[in-house]
Coordinates of C-alpha atoms in Angstrom, one line a residue:
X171 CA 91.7 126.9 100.4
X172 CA 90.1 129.7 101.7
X173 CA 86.5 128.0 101.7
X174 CA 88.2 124.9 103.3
X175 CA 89.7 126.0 106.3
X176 CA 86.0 128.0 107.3
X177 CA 85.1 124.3 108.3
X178 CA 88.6 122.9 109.1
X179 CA 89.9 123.7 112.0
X180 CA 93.3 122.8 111.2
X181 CA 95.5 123.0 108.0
X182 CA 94.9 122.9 104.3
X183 CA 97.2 121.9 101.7
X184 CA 97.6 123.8 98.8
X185 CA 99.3 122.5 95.6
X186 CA 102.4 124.1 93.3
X187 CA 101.5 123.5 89.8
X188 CA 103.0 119.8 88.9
X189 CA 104.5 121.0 85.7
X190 CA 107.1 122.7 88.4
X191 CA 108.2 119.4 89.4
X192 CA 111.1 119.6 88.0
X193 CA 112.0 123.3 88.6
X194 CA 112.8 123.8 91.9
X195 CA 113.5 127.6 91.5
X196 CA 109.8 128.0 89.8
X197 CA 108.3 125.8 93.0
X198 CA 109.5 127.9 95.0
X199 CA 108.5 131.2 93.8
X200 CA 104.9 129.3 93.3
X201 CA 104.8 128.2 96.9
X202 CA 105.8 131.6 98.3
X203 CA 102.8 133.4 96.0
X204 CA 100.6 131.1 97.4
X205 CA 101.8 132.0 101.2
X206 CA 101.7 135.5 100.5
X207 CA 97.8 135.2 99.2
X208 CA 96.7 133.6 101.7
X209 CA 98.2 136.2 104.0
X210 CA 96.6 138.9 101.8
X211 CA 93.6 137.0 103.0
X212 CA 94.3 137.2 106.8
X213 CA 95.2 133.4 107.3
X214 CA 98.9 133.3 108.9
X215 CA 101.5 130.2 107.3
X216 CA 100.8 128.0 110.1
X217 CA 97.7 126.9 108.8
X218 CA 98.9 126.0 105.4
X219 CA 101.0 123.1 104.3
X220 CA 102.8 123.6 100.2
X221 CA 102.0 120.1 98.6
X222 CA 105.1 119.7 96.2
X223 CA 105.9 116.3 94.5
X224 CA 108.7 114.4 95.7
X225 CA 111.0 114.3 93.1
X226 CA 114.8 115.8 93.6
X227 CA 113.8 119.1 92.9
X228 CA 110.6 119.1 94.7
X229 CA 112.6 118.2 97.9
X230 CA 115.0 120.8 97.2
X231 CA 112.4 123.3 97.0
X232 CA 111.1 122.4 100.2
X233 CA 114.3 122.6 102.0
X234 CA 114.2 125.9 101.1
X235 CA 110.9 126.7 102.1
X236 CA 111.4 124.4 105.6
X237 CA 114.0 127.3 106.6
X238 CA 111.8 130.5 105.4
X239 CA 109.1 128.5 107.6
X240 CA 106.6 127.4 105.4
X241 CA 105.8 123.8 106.0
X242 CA 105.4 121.3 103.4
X243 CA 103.3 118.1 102.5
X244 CA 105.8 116.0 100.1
X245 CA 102.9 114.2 98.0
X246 CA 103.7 111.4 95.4
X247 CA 105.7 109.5 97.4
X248 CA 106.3 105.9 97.0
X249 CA 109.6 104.8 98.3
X250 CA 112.2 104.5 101.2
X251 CA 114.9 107.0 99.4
X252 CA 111.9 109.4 98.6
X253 CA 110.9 109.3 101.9
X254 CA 114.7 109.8 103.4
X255 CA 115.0 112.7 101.3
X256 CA 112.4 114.4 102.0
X257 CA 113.1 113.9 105.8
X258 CA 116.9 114.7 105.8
X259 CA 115.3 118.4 103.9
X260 CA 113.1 119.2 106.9
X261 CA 109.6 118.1 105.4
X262 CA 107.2 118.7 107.8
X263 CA 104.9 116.1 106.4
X264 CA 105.0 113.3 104.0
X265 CA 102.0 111.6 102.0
X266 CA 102.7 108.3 101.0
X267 CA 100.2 106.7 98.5
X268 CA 99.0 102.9 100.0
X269 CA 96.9 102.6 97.5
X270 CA 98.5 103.7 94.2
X271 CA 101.4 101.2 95.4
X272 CA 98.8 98.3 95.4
X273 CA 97.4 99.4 92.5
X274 CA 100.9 98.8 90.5
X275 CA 101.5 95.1 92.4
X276 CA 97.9 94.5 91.7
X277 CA 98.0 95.0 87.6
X278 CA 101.7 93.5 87.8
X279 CA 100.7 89.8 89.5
X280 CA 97.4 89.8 87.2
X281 CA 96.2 86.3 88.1
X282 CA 98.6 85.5 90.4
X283 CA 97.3 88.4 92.5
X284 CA 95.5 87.0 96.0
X285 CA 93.4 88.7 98.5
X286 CA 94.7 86.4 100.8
X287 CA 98.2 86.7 100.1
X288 CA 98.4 90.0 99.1
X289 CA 96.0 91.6 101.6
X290 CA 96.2 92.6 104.5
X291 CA 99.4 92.8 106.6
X292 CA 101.1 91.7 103.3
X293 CA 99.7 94.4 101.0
X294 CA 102.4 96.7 99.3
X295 CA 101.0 99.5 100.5
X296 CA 100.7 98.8 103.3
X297 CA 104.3 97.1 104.0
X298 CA 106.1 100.6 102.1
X299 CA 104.6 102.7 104.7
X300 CA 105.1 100.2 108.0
X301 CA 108.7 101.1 106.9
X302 CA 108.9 104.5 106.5
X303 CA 107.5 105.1 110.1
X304 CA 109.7 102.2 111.5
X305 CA 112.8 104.0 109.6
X306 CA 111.4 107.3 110.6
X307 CA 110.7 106.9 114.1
X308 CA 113.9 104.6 115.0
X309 CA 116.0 107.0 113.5
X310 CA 113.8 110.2 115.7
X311 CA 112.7 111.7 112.9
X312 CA 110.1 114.3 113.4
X313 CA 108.8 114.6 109.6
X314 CA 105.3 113.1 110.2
X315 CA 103.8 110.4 107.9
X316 CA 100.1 110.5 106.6
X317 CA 98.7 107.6 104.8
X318 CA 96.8 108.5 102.0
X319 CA 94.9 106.9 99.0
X320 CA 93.8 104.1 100.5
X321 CA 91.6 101.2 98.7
X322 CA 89.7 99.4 101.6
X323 CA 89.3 99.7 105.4
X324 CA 91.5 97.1 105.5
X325 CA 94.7 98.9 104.6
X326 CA 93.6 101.6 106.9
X327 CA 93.2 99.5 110.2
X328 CA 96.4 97.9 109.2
X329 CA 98.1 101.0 109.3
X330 CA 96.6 102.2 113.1
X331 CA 99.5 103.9 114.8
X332 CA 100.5 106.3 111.6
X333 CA 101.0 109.9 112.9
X334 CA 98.3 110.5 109.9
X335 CA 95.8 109.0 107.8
X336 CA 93.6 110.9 104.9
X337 CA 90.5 109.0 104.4
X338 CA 87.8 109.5 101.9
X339 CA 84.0 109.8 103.2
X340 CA 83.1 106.7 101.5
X341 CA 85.7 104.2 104.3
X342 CA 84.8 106.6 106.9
X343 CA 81.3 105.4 106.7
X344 CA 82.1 102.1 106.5
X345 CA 84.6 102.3 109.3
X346 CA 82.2 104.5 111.5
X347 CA 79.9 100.7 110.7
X348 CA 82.7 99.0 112.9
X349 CA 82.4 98.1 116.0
X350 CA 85.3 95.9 116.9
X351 CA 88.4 96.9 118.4
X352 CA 90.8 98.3 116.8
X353 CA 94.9 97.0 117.3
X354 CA 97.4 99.7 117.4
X355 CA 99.2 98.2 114.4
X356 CA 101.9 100.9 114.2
X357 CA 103.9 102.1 117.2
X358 CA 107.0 104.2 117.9
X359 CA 108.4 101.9 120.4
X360 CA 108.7 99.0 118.6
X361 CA 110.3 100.3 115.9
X362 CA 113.8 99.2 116.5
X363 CA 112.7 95.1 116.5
X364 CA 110.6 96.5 113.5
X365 CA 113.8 97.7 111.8
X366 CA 116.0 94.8 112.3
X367 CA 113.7 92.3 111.5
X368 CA 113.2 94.8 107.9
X369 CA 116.7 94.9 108.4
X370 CA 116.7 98.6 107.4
X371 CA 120.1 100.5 107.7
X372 CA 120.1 104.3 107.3
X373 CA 120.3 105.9 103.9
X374 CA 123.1 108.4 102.6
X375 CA 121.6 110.4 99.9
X376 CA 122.8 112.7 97.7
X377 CA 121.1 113.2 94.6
X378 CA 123.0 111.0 92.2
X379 CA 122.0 108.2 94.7
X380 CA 118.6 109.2 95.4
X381 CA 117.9 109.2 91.2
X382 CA 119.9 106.0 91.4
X383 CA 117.5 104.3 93.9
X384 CA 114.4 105.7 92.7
X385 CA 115.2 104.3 89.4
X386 CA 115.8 101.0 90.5
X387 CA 112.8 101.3 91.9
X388 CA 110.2 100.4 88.8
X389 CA 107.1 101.0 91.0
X390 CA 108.1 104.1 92.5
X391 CA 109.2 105.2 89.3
X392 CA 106.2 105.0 87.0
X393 CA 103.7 105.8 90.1
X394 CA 105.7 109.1 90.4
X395 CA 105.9 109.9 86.6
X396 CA 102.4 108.9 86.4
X397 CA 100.8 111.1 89.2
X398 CA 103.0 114.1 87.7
X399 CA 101.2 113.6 84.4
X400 CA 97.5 113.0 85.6
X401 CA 98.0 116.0 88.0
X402 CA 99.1 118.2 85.0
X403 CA 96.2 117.2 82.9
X404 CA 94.2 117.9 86.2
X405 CA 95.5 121.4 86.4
X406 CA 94.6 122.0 82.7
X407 CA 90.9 121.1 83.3
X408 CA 90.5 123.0 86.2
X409 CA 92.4 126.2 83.8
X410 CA 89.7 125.9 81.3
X411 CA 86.7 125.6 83.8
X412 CA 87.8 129.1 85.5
X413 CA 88.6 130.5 81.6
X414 CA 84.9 130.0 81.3

């Protein structure tokens, strides 16, 4: 983190363990250790968001952390009720995965999968996040939404408008290639036709109906427990590369 932000002039996220996903006690003793050696270091809270994972507890934690002001990223994010919560706990920032979400649709179609069909506009991905900013930003919710994981260009320029988008080098250089204009896909003051057209009502969460919804939910659900589990075995590698 430290490296990072002598080139980036803004923030830098910096991750509590995942196997503290479900201990929201632990995540947040995890995400103040982090604030206060970074501190040590000379570089103030406000350039450092805590990534946490949304799941109930991760939310919890950083409602906590919201009022000692340290800002979050809520990361692993993949549906509405996630994306509620972590709003109605003061989130500063939200990452929903586009691409992860296609991913899932993708392998669950098989052959019935189109480009045509599912592309585009119509991509899952890109349709869960359209909704969370429509939801978001009728409602004047200030926790902002960056777009991450993304697949293709495509998804991207569909989602043009988002407070936020994390792009790998790889599209960059293919979108720096285009020269077209670009349409403002996503914008604040159309989000109440947006909203009743998604005919989206406002959520009431508490956490028997935000583990209610999530399980419903099969995508969000197995993308969640999924990312937990790969970031884990992430964390291990990188453990036994710094034991050496």
């Amino acid at each position: 983190g430290l490296e990072i932000l002598k080139v980036v002039p803004g923030r830098v996220s910096t991750e509590v363990d995942a196997d503290l996903s479900f201990d929201t006690k632990a995540s947040v003793e995890k995400a103040r250790a982090i604030i206060k050696a970074y501190d040590a270091n000379g570089i103030s809270r406000d350039k450092v968001l805590i990534k946490l994972a949304s799941t109930w507890e991760g939310i919890r934690a950083a409602e906590i952390l919201q009022k000692e002001g340290i800002d979050c990223n809520l990361t692993l994010l993949f549906s509405l009720a996630q994306a509620v919560a972590a709003a109605e706990a003061g989130a500063f920032l939200i990452s929903p995965f586009v691409g992860r979400i296609t991913d899932w649709y993708k392998a669950k179609l098989g052959s019935n999968w189109s480009d045509a069909n599912n592309g585009g506009a119509n991509d899952p991905g890109v349709t869960s996040v359209k909704r969370i900013f429509h939801y978001y930003k009728h409602f004047g919710i200030p926790t902002e939404i960056m777009g991450a994981s993304f697949r293709n260009t495509s998804q991207i320029l569909e989602l043009a408008g988002c407070d936020l988008l994390t792009i790998s080098p790889e599209l960059l250089a293919e979108l720096s290639g285009n020269t077209g204009a670009i349409a403002k896909k996503l914008d604040a003051n159309n989000a109440q036709s947006a909203l009743s057209a998604e005919n989206i009502t406002p959520l009431k969460l508490d956490e028997s109906n935000f583990r209610l919804q999530l399980n419903n939910d099969a995508m969000a659900t197995e993308k969640l427990a999924e990312g937990i589990r790969n970031f884990c075995v992430d964390t291990e590698k990188l453990e036994a590369l710094l034991a050496n």
